[in-house]
């Protein structure tokens, strides 16, 4: 059972893991070199507690920690209980979710392990926006994507804002950076994946018309909103697919386009 | 051609339409009773200029207004040119999109007109979050939804944040409040619509299995994330449909779920 520790001291050194979060979660001097994994709110904290990440501590108002009582049973971490005001001053902003947890990073699984376990993979290129990246993980988790591979230009899925927008699903969907681009796509093909690039280009195949034999393994390439996939990534794919759109509307948000494709291909 | 007017005076009364926007766009003393329609950024301003809303004025930095030169030809409105610094002080926050336009509201089309023109309708209940509402309009526009009907608890699609997140599509997709709830759904049915309620409930029909005869008209009910549709709305629908989800993941964002359903039903 987590130990509840009451404190109203803003300077309490035991709260240092939670201090000034808008910058601290990117501080390179932290263990792991890229900061902690930070979960905000009961839903995400619950997912962190259930994940393979080792939780260091919790900080929250009494009511929120009480909601997590079941999840904290059998977990040996300190849970600091304080007021919303002290919490805001420690973390550096008002946090209306009322509870935080901090964990250490752990090594990501090797690409080969993710690839071996998946029927549908999302392969991202240039998705630098933390909210889009988080939303993609949320959609991937909901729609049966077995893993996310990160090409060049992607941001860190474990950055605080991505963790929050993903609803904690960055902690559940396996991911790894893909070394070698776009050469690594050839290795996915060799592993039995059909590599499909999602693009708004008019000459792409309608997503609904993609030959999708039962059980076929698909690696879906997704690029950033705006620039889209690079020419090299498009050229390395087996097929370019598009979501049919109403006239005059250029594109969907990348996470939304991903959700539609995951739905179509994951069934 | 719009008249370019240079000013560096923060107190210039001709800029009053743009003043203190975080509150002004909801001030009830403005024409129309609920404030102006405000477009931010070249993409959205362009859509406002092409819409049926009457633009009152633009305010922007020189570079952004130059990008709009083609769109401003034949438009008889003042375009105030200023620096980013003055603009920030007038509107009350830093606006990195560099251009704004303000328009008067116009009456929305009658429900009967929207219904007559659509094959696929989105009917929203309790979508109070401005960003979700804006994202729903963006997705509706991209995926061929003919109109959006607003049940109880929905916020104003013309609120500034919704306009921005929709990428200006609230200015293109017709919408109207639906009087009488859920009784109005009976009128949609009488008009030939099959009324389908989207819900995560396990006893709902898989969206893919919805009998979808070619040309059938569908009104898709969408509720807010969290509470979902009310029991009354679910009871008034012809069928409850769900997006099949991977185990353990409770739900998608309402705009994302809407996008998947629009994609499935709009084809």
Short mmCIF file of C-alpha atoms in Angstrom, two decimals:
data_model
loop_
_atom_site.label_atom_id
_atom_site.label_comp_id
_atom_site.label_asym_id
_atom_site.label_seq_id
_atom_site.Cartn_x
_atom_site.Cartn_y
_atom_site.Cartn_z
CA UNK A 1 0.00 0.00 0.00
CA UNK A 2 1.27 3.44 -0.87
CA UNK A 3 2.19 5.55 2.15
CA UNK A 4 0.14 8.76 2.45
CA UNK A 5 2.37 11.65 3.53
CA UNK A 6 0.75 14.98 4.35
CA UNK A 7 2.66 18.17 3.60
CA UNK A 8 1.77 21.80 3.11
CA UNK A 9 5.38 22.97 2.68
CA UNK A 10 5.97 24.28 -0.85
CA UNK A 11 9.72 23.92 -0.32
CA UNK A 12 9.51 20.29 0.88
CA UNK A 13 12.48 18.61 -0.87
CA UNK A 14 10.53 15.35 -1.12
CA UNK A 15 8.38 17.08 -3.74
CA UNK A 16 11.35 17.93 -5.97
CA UNK A 17 10.37 15.38 -8.63
CA UNK A 18 7.20 17.44 -9.20
CA UNK A 19 8.79 20.88 -9.18
CA UNK A 20 8.41 23.36 -12.08
CA UNK A 21 7.05 20.75 -14.47
CA UNK A 22 6.75 22.98 -17.52
CA UNK A 23 10.53 22.70 -17.84
CA UNK A 24 11.57 19.86 -15.54
CA UNK A 25 10.16 17.04 -17.64
CA UNK A 26 12.62 17.97 -20.36
CA UNK A 27 15.67 18.47 -18.19
CA UNK A 28 18.52 16.36 -19.54
CA UNK A 29 20.18 15.99 -16.14
CA UNK A 30 17.43 13.68 -14.95
CA UNK A 31 17.76 9.88 -14.88
CA UNK A 32 17.27 8.52 -18.38
CA UNK A 33 18.65 11.71 -19.85
CA UNK A 34 15.25 12.98 -21.02
CA UNK A 35 13.34 13.43 -17.84
CA UNK A 36 10.63 11.54 -16.06
CA UNK A 37 7.35 10.17 -17.27
CA UNK A 38 4.62 12.32 -15.77
CA UNK A 39 0.98 11.30 -15.52
CA UNK A 40 -1.78 13.83 -14.80
CA UNK A 41 -5.27 13.00 -13.55
CA UNK A 42 -6.74 9.83 -12.12
CA UNK A 43 -7.29 8.05 -15.46
CA UNK A 44 -3.72 8.50 -16.64
CA UNK A 45 -2.16 7.91 -13.21
CA UNK A 46 -4.10 4.64 -13.05
CA UNK A 47 -2.63 3.62 -16.42
CA UNK A 48 0.86 4.56 -15.26
CA UNK A 49 0.43 2.44 -12.12
CA UNK A 50 -0.64 -0.50 -14.32
CA UNK A 51 2.25 -0.01 -16.76
CA UNK A 52 5.77 -1.37 -16.79
CA UNK A 53 7.14 2.07 -15.76
CA UNK A 54 8.43 2.23 -12.18
CA UNK A 55 6.48 4.93 -10.32
CA UNK A 56 8.61 7.09 -8.02
CA UNK A 57 5.88 9.04 -6.22
CA UNK A 58 2.42 10.58 -6.39
CA UNK A 59 1.30 14.09 -5.48
CA UNK A 60 -2.33 15.00 -5.17
CA UNK A 61 -5.22 16.45 -3.26
CA UNK A 62 -6.88 14.10 -0.80
CA UNK A 63 -10.01 13.51 -2.87
CA UNK A 64 -8.10 12.39 -5.96
CA UNK A 65 -5.76 10.12 -4.03
CA UNK A 66 -8.81 8.56 -2.37
CA UNK A 67 -10.20 7.75 -5.83
CA UNK A 68 -6.98 5.86 -6.53
CA UNK A 69 -7.03 3.84 -3.28
CA UNK A 70 -7.68 0.52 -5.06
CA UNK A 71 -4.91 1.14 -7.57
CA UNK A 72 -2.45 2.04 -4.83
CA UNK A 73 -2.98 -1.15 -2.89
CA UNK A 74 0.17 -3.22 -3.20
CA UNK A 75 2.13 -0.34 -4.68
CA UNK A 76 5.08 0.69 -2.56
CA UNK A 77 5.47 4.40 -3.36
CA UNK A 78 5.07 7.59 -1.37
CA UNK A 79 1.86 9.51 -2.09
CA UNK A 80 2.14 13.13 -1.01
CA UNK A 81 -1.15 14.69 0.01
CA UNK A 82 -1.45 18.46 -0.14
CA UNK A 83 -3.81 21.30 -1.04
CA UNK A 84 -4.54 22.46 -4.60
CA UNK A 85 -2.78 25.73 -3.80
CA UNK A 86 0.48 24.14 -2.66
CA UNK A 87 0.35 21.74 -5.59
CA UNK A 88 0.02 24.63 -8.04
CA UNK A 89 3.00 26.40 -6.52
CA UNK A 90 5.16 23.26 -6.62
CA UNK A 91 4.41 22.25 -10.22
CA UNK A 92 4.32 25.86 -11.46
CA UNK A 93 0.80 26.02 -12.86
CA UNK A 94 -2.74 25.31 -11.79
CA UNK A 95 -3.51 21.67 -12.37
CA UNK A 96 -7.21 21.03 -12.37
CA UNK A 97 -6.87 17.28 -12.49
CA UNK A 98 -5.67 17.24 -8.88
CA UNK A 99 -3.21 14.34 -8.99
CA UNK A 100 0.17 13.58 -10.56
CA UNK A 101 2.51 10.62 -10.66
CA UNK A 102 6.16 10.57 -11.68
CA UNK A 103 7.93 7.48 -13.01
CA UNK A 104 11.34 6.61 -14.35
CA UNK A 105 11.75 5.82 -17.99
CA UNK A 106 12.48 2.26 -19.05
CA UNK A 107 14.07 1.04 -22.28
CA UNK A 108 11.61 0.65 -25.15
CA UNK A 109 11.17 -2.82 -26.63
CA UNK A 110 13.30 -3.56 -29.70
CA UNK A 111 11.71 -2.85 -33.10
CA UNK A 112 11.85 -6.57 -33.95
CA UNK A 113 9.77 -7.44 -30.90
CA UNK A 114 7.10 -4.83 -31.75
CA UNK A 115 7.01 -5.95 -35.37
CA UNK A 116 6.71 -9.61 -34.41
CA UNK A 117 3.68 -8.96 -32.24
CA UNK A 118 1.62 -6.75 -34.55
CA UNK A 119 -0.76 -7.22 -37.45
CA UNK A 120 -1.28 -3.47 -37.96
CA UNK A 121 1.56 -1.00 -37.35
CA UNK A 122 1.53 2.79 -37.46
CA UNK A 123 4.76 4.25 -38.83
CA UNK A 124 5.08 7.99 -38.26
CA UNK A 125 7.25 10.53 -40.06
CA UNK A 126 7.62 14.15 -38.93
CA UNK A 127 4.86 14.07 -36.32
CA UNK A 128 6.44 16.71 -34.11
CA UNK A 129 3.29 18.09 -32.53
CA UNK A 130 2.91 16.62 -29.04
CA UNK A 131 -0.88 16.74 -29.06
CA UNK A 132 -1.20 15.08 -32.46
CA UNK A 133 1.27 12.42 -31.35
CA UNK A 134 -0.67 11.78 -28.14
CA UNK A 135 -3.98 11.64 -30.01
CA UNK A 136 -2.49 9.13 -32.47
CA UNK A 137 -1.58 6.83 -29.57
CA UNK A 138 -5.07 7.18 -28.10
CA UNK A 139 -6.59 6.23 -31.45
CA UNK A 140 -4.07 3.44 -32.00
CA UNK A 141 -4.96 1.90 -28.64
CA UNK A 142 -8.70 2.13 -29.27
CA UNK A 143 -8.55 0.73 -32.78
CA UNK A 144 -6.22 -2.21 -32.38
CA UNK A 145 -2.87 -0.93 -33.65
CA UNK A 146 -0.18 -3.29 -32.37
CA UNK A 147 2.69 -0.82 -32.24
CA UNK A 148 3.95 2.60 -33.29
CA UNK A 149 7.29 3.07 -35.05
CA UNK A 150 8.79 6.54 -35.07
CA UNK A 151 10.58 7.78 -38.18
CA UNK A 152 12.55 11.04 -38.37
CA UNK A 153 11.06 14.27 -37.05
CA UNK A 154 8.76 12.74 -34.48
CA UNK A 155 8.67 14.11 -30.98
CA UNK A 156 8.92 12.10 -27.78
CA UNK A 157 5.71 10.18 -26.95
CA UNK A 158 6.61 10.31 -23.27
CA UNK A 159 6.62 14.10 -23.16
CA UNK A 160 4.06 15.24 -20.58
CA UNK A 161 1.56 16.75 -23.00
CA UNK A 162 1.57 13.65 -25.23
CA UNK A 163 1.02 11.40 -22.22
CA UNK A 164 -1.99 13.49 -21.23
CA UNK A 165 -3.59 13.78 -24.68
CA UNK A 166 -3.06 10.05 -25.26
CA UNK A 167 -5.05 9.39 -22.06
CA UNK A 168 -2.07 7.37 -20.93
CA UNK A 169 -2.05 5.15 -24.00
CA UNK A 170 1.60 5.99 -24.79
CA UNK A 171 2.20 3.81 -21.71
CA UNK A 172 0.33 0.85 -23.25
CA UNK A 173 0.95 0.83 -27.00
CA UNK A 174 4.54 -0.32 -27.64
CA UNK A 175 6.66 2.12 -29.63
CA UNK A 176 10.26 2.51 -30.77
CA UNK A 177 12.31 4.78 -32.97
CA UNK A 178 12.97 3.26 -36.39
CA UNK A 179 16.65 3.41 -37.29
CA UNK A 180 17.39 4.09 -40.97
CA UNK A 181 14.84 5.97 -43.06
CA UNK A 182 13.27 5.03 -45.34
CA UNK A 183 15.43 1.89 -45.52
CA UNK A 184 13.77 0.43 -42.44
CA UNK A 185 10.54 0.17 -44.43
CA UNK A 186 12.23 -2.48 -46.57
CA UNK A 187 12.79 -4.50 -43.41
CA UNK A 188 9.10 -4.22 -42.54
CA UNK A 189 8.29 -5.52 -46.00
CA UNK A 190 10.73 -8.38 -45.52
CA UNK A 191 8.93 -9.16 -42.27
CA UNK A 192 5.73 -9.66 -44.24
CA UNK A 193 4.13 -6.23 -44.00
CA UNK A 194 2.31 -4.49 -46.82
CA UNK A 195 3.54 -0.89 -46.56
CA UNK A 196 0.73 1.63 -47.22
CA UNK A 197 1.30 5.40 -47.22
CA UNK A 198 -1.66 7.59 -46.23
CA UNK A 199 -1.72 10.79 -48.29
CA UNK A 200 -4.32 13.28 -49.55
CA UNK A 201 -2.86 13.02 -53.10
CA UNK A 202 -5.52 12.58 -55.74
CA UNK A 203 -3.65 9.77 -57.50
CA UNK A 204 -3.64 7.57 -54.40
CA UNK A 205 -5.94 4.56 -54.11
CA UNK A 206 -9.19 5.02 -52.16
CA UNK A 207 -8.59 3.55 -48.69
CA UNK A 208 -11.76 1.49 -49.12
CA UNK A 209 -10.30 -0.11 -52.22
CA UNK A 210 -7.06 -1.26 -50.61
CA UNK A 211 -6.71 -4.99 -51.19
CA UNK A 212 -7.04 -6.17 -47.62
CA UNK A 213 -6.89 -9.91 -47.49
CA UNK A 214 -7.93 -11.30 -44.13
CA UNK A 215 -4.95 -11.51 -41.85
CA UNK A 216 -2.67 -9.43 -44.08
CA UNK A 217 -0.16 -7.44 -42.10
CA UNK A 218 -0.12 -3.71 -42.82
CA UNK A 219 2.34 -0.97 -41.90
CA UNK A 220 0.54 2.35 -42.33
CA UNK A 221 2.78 5.39 -42.93
CA UNK A 222 1.47 8.70 -41.59
CA UNK A 223 3.11 12.09 -42.11
CA UNK A 224 2.65 15.43 -40.40
CA UNK A 225 -0.30 17.65 -41.21
CA UNK A 226 0.78 20.20 -43.76
CA UNK A 227 3.94 18.79 -45.34
CA UNK A 228 2.69 15.20 -45.27
CA UNK A 229 5.00 12.28 -46.00
CA UNK A 230 8.34 12.91 -47.67
CA UNK A 231 8.83 11.90 -51.28
CA UNK A 232 11.29 9.26 -50.08
CA UNK A 233 8.73 7.71 -47.75
CA UNK A 234 6.02 7.75 -50.44
CA UNK A 235 8.41 6.12 -52.90
CA UNK A 236 9.36 3.41 -50.43
CA UNK A 237 5.73 2.38 -49.83
CA UNK A 238 4.00 -0.44 -51.69
CA UNK A 239 0.87 1.66 -52.21
CA UNK A 240 -0.38 5.19 -51.56
CA UNK A 241 -3.88 5.34 -50.10
CA UNK A 242 -6.19 8.27 -49.46
CA UNK A 243 -9.35 8.96 -47.49
CA UNK A 244 -12.00 10.18 -49.94
CA UNK A 245 -12.85 13.78 -49.04
CA UNK A 246 -15.55 16.24 -49.91
CA UNK A 247 -14.55 18.87 -52.47
CA UNK A 248 -12.52 21.80 -51.30
CA UNK A 249 -11.42 20.43 -47.98
CA UNK A 250 -7.73 19.80 -48.06
CA UNK A 251 -7.09 17.46 -45.18
CA UNK A 252 -8.01 16.08 -41.83
CA UNK A 253 -5.94 16.34 -38.70
CA UNK A 254 -3.25 13.61 -38.82
CA UNK A 255 -4.59 11.82 -35.73
CA UNK A 256 -8.11 11.83 -37.18
CA UNK A 257 -6.92 10.57 -40.55
CA UNK A 258 -4.98 7.89 -38.69
CA UNK A 259 -8.09 6.89 -36.75
CA UNK A 260 -10.10 6.42 -39.93
CA UNK A 261 -7.35 4.33 -41.51
CA UNK A 262 -6.86 2.25 -38.34
CA UNK A 263 -10.62 1.61 -38.32
CA UNK A 264 -10.62 0.60 -41.97
CA UNK A 265 -7.52 -1.57 -41.83
CA UNK A 266 -7.70 -2.97 -38.33
CA UNK A 267 -11.05 -4.72 -38.52
CA UNK B 1 -10.38 46.04 -53.25
CA UNK B 2 -9.97 46.28 -49.51
CA UNK B 3 -8.42 49.55 -48.36
CA UNK B 4 -5.11 49.10 -46.51
CA UNK B 5 -4.93 51.45 -43.53
CA UNK B 6 -1.66 51.68 -41.59
CA UNK B 7 -1.82 52.33 -37.87
CA UNK B 8 0.52 51.85 -34.93
CA UNK B 9 -1.80 53.42 -32.38
CA UNK B 10 -2.96 50.85 -29.83
CA UNK B 11 -5.81 53.16 -28.84
CA UNK B 12 -7.03 53.70 -32.44
CA UNK B 13 -10.85 53.53 -32.11
CA UNK B 14 -11.11 52.00 -35.58
CA UNK B 15 -9.61 48.84 -34.05
CA UNK B 16 -12.33 48.52 -31.42
CA UNK B 17 -13.91 45.47 -33.09
CA UNK B 18 -10.66 43.59 -32.39
CA UNK B 19 -10.13 44.77 -28.83
CA UNK B 20 -9.72 42.37 -25.89
CA UNK B 21 -10.93 39.36 -27.84
CA UNK B 22 -10.75 36.84 -25.02
CA UNK B 23 -13.92 38.43 -23.69
CA UNK B 24 -15.27 40.64 -26.48
CA UNK B 25 -16.44 37.83 -28.73
CA UNK B 26 -18.96 36.86 -26.10
CA UNK B 27 -20.18 40.32 -25.15
CA UNK B 28 -23.97 40.41 -25.37
CA UNK B 29 -24.05 44.12 -26.18
CA UNK B 30 -22.63 43.50 -29.64
CA UNK B 31 -24.77 43.36 -32.79
CA UNK B 32 -26.47 40.01 -33.04
CA UNK B 33 -26.55 39.70 -29.28
CA UNK B 34 -23.77 37.10 -29.09
CA UNK B 35 -20.79 38.91 -30.50
CA UNK B 36 -18.97 38.85 -33.78
CA UNK B 37 -17.63 36.03 -35.85
CA UNK B 38 -13.85 36.14 -35.59
CA UNK B 39 -11.47 34.41 -37.97
CA UNK B 40 -7.78 33.88 -37.14
CA UNK B 41 -5.03 33.10 -39.63
CA UNK B 42 -4.96 33.26 -43.41
CA UNK B 43 -6.74 29.93 -44.03
CA UNK B 44 -9.71 30.77 -41.83
CA UNK B 45 -9.87 34.44 -42.88
CA UNK B 46 -9.97 33.25 -46.49
CA UNK B 47 -12.94 31.01 -45.65
CA UNK B 48 -14.69 33.86 -43.87
CA UNK B 49 -14.21 36.12 -46.90
CA UNK B 50 -15.72 33.39 -49.12
CA UNK B 51 -18.67 32.80 -46.76
CA UNK B 52 -22.08 34.44 -46.49
CA UNK B 53 -20.99 36.36 -43.39
CA UNK B 54 -20.49 40.08 -43.91
CA UNK B 55 -16.91 40.97 -43.01
CA UNK B 56 -16.54 44.26 -41.09
CA UNK B 57 -12.74 44.61 -41.08
CA UNK B 58 -9.37 42.86 -41.07
CA UNK B 59 -6.38 43.45 -38.83
CA UNK B 60 -3.01 41.98 -39.59
CA UNK B 61 0.70 42.30 -40.12
CA UNK B 62 1.75 43.32 -43.61
CA UNK B 63 3.04 39.89 -44.67
CA UNK B 64 -0.22 38.10 -43.82
CA UNK B 65 -2.42 40.69 -45.50
CA UNK B 66 -0.22 40.43 -48.60
CA UNK B 67 -0.90 36.67 -48.67
CA UNK B 68 -4.62 37.51 -48.79
CA UNK B 69 -4.33 40.05 -51.62
CA UNK B 70 -6.20 37.87 -54.13
CA UNK B 71 -9.00 37.17 -51.66
CA UNK B 72 -9.37 40.86 -50.84
CA UNK B 73 -9.82 41.95 -54.44
CA UNK B 74 -13.41 43.06 -54.87
CA UNK B 75 -14.02 43.06 -51.11
CA UNK B 76 -14.94 46.47 -49.78
CA UNK B 77 -13.66 46.36 -46.19
CA UNK B 78 -10.98 48.21 -44.29
CA UNK B 79 -7.82 46.16 -43.68
CA UNK B 80 -5.78 47.60 -40.82
CA UNK B 81 -2.05 46.99 -41.12
CA UNK B 82 0.02 47.07 -37.97
CA UNK B 83 2.93 45.41 -36.17
CA UNK B 84 2.71 42.13 -34.28
CA UNK B 85 3.33 44.04 -31.06
CA UNK B 86 0.46 46.50 -31.52
CA UNK B 87 -1.81 43.68 -32.63
CA UNK B 88 -1.05 41.70 -29.47
CA UNK B 89 -1.83 44.73 -27.30
CA UNK B 90 -5.13 45.38 -29.09
CA UNK B 91 -6.47 41.82 -29.04
CA UNK B 92 -5.08 41.09 -25.58
CA UNK B 93 -2.83 38.12 -26.35
CA UNK B 94 -0.06 37.17 -28.72
CA UNK B 95 -1.55 35.91 -31.94
CA UNK B 96 0.99 33.99 -33.92
CA UNK B 97 -1.22 33.64 -36.96
CA UNK B 98 -0.77 37.35 -37.73
CA UNK B 99 -4.17 38.20 -39.20
CA UNK B 100 -7.74 38.48 -38.00
CA UNK B 101 -11.08 39.27 -39.57
CA UNK B 102 -14.31 40.24 -37.85
CA UNK B 103 -17.75 39.67 -39.34
CA UNK B 104 -21.34 40.17 -38.30
CA UNK B 105 -23.48 37.16 -37.59
CA UNK B 106 -26.26 36.27 -39.98
CA UNK B 107 -29.36 34.19 -39.32
CA UNK B 108 -28.78 30.45 -39.67
CA UNK B 109 -30.78 28.59 -42.32
CA UNK B 110 -34.00 26.97 -41.12
CA UNK B 111 -33.74 23.33 -39.98
CA UNK B 112 -36.07 22.30 -42.82
CA UNK B 113 -33.69 23.74 -45.41
CA UNK B 114 -30.67 21.94 -43.93
CA UNK B 115 -32.61 18.70 -43.71
CA UNK B 116 -33.85 19.00 -47.29
CA UNK B 117 -30.34 19.38 -48.65
CA UNK B 118 -28.55 16.60 -46.78
CA UNK B 119 -28.11 12.86 -47.15
CA UNK B 120 -26.00 12.55 -43.97
CA UNK B 121 -26.70 14.76 -40.95
CA UNK B 122 -24.78 15.03 -37.68
CA UNK B 123 -27.07 15.64 -34.70
CA UNK B 124 -25.21 16.66 -31.56
CA UNK B 125 -26.29 16.48 -27.94
CA UNK B 126 -24.31 18.02 -25.08
CA UNK B 127 -21.20 18.85 -27.09
CA UNK B 128 -20.23 21.82 -24.96
CA UNK B 129 -16.48 21.72 -25.53
CA UNK B 130 -15.54 24.36 -28.12
CA UNK B 131 -12.60 22.43 -29.49
CA UNK B 132 -14.52 19.19 -29.89
CA UNK B 133 -17.32 21.11 -31.58
CA UNK B 134 -14.90 22.82 -33.97
CA UNK B 135 -13.16 19.52 -34.75
CA UNK B 136 -16.54 17.92 -35.49
CA UNK B 137 -17.26 20.61 -38.08
CA UNK B 138 -13.83 20.15 -39.64
CA UNK B 139 -14.47 16.42 -39.92
CA UNK B 140 -18.03 16.94 -41.14
CA UNK B 141 -16.80 19.19 -43.95
CA UNK B 142 -14.05 16.78 -45.00
CA UNK B 143 -16.26 13.71 -44.96
CA UNK B 144 -19.38 14.94 -46.70
CA UNK B 145 -21.80 15.68 -43.87
CA UNK B 146 -24.54 17.91 -45.26
CA UNK B 147 -25.45 19.72 -42.06
CA UNK B 148 -25.11 19.79 -38.29
CA UNK B 149 -28.12 20.03 -35.99
CA UNK B 150 -27.55 21.13 -32.41
CA UNK B 151 -29.51 19.51 -29.61
CA UNK B 152 -29.45 20.68 -25.99
CA UNK B 153 -26.14 21.39 -24.24
CA UNK B 154 -24.14 22.25 -27.33
CA UNK B 155 -22.00 25.36 -27.36
CA UNK B 156 -21.96 28.03 -30.05
CA UNK B 157 -20.13 26.89 -33.23
CA UNK B 158 -19.31 30.52 -34.00
CA UNK B 159 -17.37 31.02 -30.80
CA UNK B 160 -13.82 32.04 -31.69
CA UNK B 161 -12.08 28.86 -30.57
CA UNK B 162 -14.53 26.64 -32.46
CA UNK B 163 -14.07 28.70 -35.61
CA UNK B 164 -10.30 28.24 -35.34
CA UNK B 165 -10.27 24.50 -34.55
CA UNK B 166 -12.80 23.89 -37.34
CA UNK B 167 -10.35 25.55 -39.75
CA UNK B 168 -13.22 27.83 -40.71
CA UNK B 169 -15.57 24.97 -41.56
CA UNK B 170 -18.25 26.23 -39.15
CA UNK B 171 -18.61 28.94 -41.80
CA UNK B 172 -19.27 26.39 -44.54
CA UNK B 173 -21.23 23.49 -43.09
CA UNK B 174 -24.80 24.64 -42.44
CA UNK B 175 -26.00 24.26 -38.86
CA UNK B 176 -29.00 25.15 -36.74
CA UNK B 177 -30.31 24.54 -33.25
CA UNK B 178 -32.92 21.80 -33.15
CA UNK B 179 -36.02 22.89 -31.27
CA UNK B 180 -37.68 20.19 -29.17
CA UNK B 181 -35.62 17.32 -27.85
CA UNK B 182 -35.77 14.48 -28.52
CA UNK B 183 -39.10 15.10 -30.31
CA UNK B 184 -37.33 16.74 -33.23
CA UNK B 185 -35.79 13.36 -34.06
CA UNK B 186 -39.27 12.13 -34.94
CA UNK B 187 -39.48 14.90 -37.52
CA UNK B 188 -36.16 13.80 -39.02
CA UNK B 189 -37.55 10.30 -39.27
CA UNK B 190 -40.69 11.66 -40.93
CA UNK B 191 -38.42 13.45 -43.40
CA UNK B 192 -36.99 10.09 -44.43
CA UNK B 193 -33.94 9.82 -42.21
CA UNK B 194 -32.77 6.68 -40.50
CA UNK B 195 -31.79 7.89 -37.00
CA UNK B 196 -28.62 6.15 -35.72
CA UNK B 197 -27.14 6.83 -32.27
CA UNK B 198 -23.38 6.40 -31.88
CA UNK B 199 -22.53 4.93 -28.48
CA UNK B 200 -19.77 2.80 -26.93
CA UNK B 201 -22.43 0.49 -25.40
CA UNK B 202 -21.64 -3.16 -25.94
CA UNK B 203 -25.20 -4.03 -27.02
CA UNK B 204 -25.09 -1.59 -29.95
CA UNK B 205 -24.71 -2.82 -33.53
CA UNK B 206 -21.22 -2.75 -35.06
CA UNK B 207 -21.07 0.38 -37.24
CA UNK B 208 -19.85 -1.79 -40.11
CA UNK B 209 -22.99 -3.88 -39.88
CA UNK B 210 -25.43 -0.98 -40.12
CA UNK B 211 -27.83 -1.70 -42.96
CA UNK B 212 -26.76 1.07 -45.30
CA UNK B 213 -28.74 0.89 -48.50
CA UNK B 214 -27.29 3.08 -51.23
CA UNK B 215 -28.76 6.54 -51.00
CA UNK B 216 -30.34 5.99 -47.60
CA UNK B 217 -30.50 9.15 -45.55
CA UNK B 218 -28.93 8.94 -42.12
CA UNK B 219 -29.07 11.25 -39.11
CA UNK B 220 -26.18 10.32 -36.81
CA UNK B 221 -26.59 11.24 -33.13
CA UNK B 222 -23.39 12.07 -31.27
CA UNK B 223 -23.13 12.81 -27.54
CA UNK B 224 -20.43 14.37 -25.44
CA UNK B 225 -17.37 12.41 -24.41
CA UNK B 226 -17.91 11.08 -20.92
CA UNK B 227 -21.67 11.16 -20.38
CA UNK B 228 -22.50 10.21 -23.98
CA UNK B 229 -26.02 10.46 -25.32
CA UNK B 230 -28.93 10.78 -22.92
CA UNK B 231 -31.25 7.83 -22.38
CA UNK B 232 -34.00 9.84 -24.09
CA UNK B 233 -31.89 10.37 -27.20
CA UNK B 234 -30.86 6.71 -27.33
CA UNK B 235 -34.49 5.65 -26.94
CA UNK B 236 -35.60 7.97 -29.75
CA UNK B 237 -33.10 6.54 -32.25
CA UNK B 238 -33.92 3.78 -34.72
CA UNK B 239 -30.68 1.98 -33.98
CA UNK B 240 -27.67 2.25 -31.67
CA UNK B 241 -24.31 1.73 -33.40
CA UNK B 242 -20.82 1.42 -32.01
CA UNK B 243 -17.27 1.56 -33.30
CA UNK B 244 -15.59 -1.72 -32.47
CA UNK B 245 -12.76 -1.01 -30.03
CA UNK B 246 -9.80 -2.88 -28.68
CA UNK B 247 -10.22 -4.30 -25.18
CA UNK B 248 -9.84 -1.98 -22.26
CA UNK B 249 -10.08 1.29 -24.14
CA UNK B 250 -13.29 3.00 -23.19
CA UNK B 251 -13.79 5.58 -25.89
CA UNK B 252 -12.45 7.84 -28.58
CA UNK B 253 -12.69 11.60 -28.59
CA UNK B 254 -16.19 12.57 -29.82
CA UNK B 255 -14.84 14.35 -32.92
CA UNK B 256 -12.71 11.33 -33.81
CA UNK B 257 -15.58 8.91 -33.29
CA UNK B 258 -17.69 11.21 -35.45
CA UNK B 259 -15.06 11.19 -38.18
CA UNK B 260 -15.00 7.40 -38.31
CA UNK B 261 -18.79 7.23 -38.49
CA UNK B 262 -18.97 9.98 -41.15
CA UNK B 263 -16.40 8.04 -43.17
CA UNK B 264 -18.35 4.80 -42.82
CA UNK B 265 -21.78 6.26 -43.51
CA UNK B 266 -20.97 9.03 -45.96
CA UNK B 267 -19.41 6.96 -48.72
#
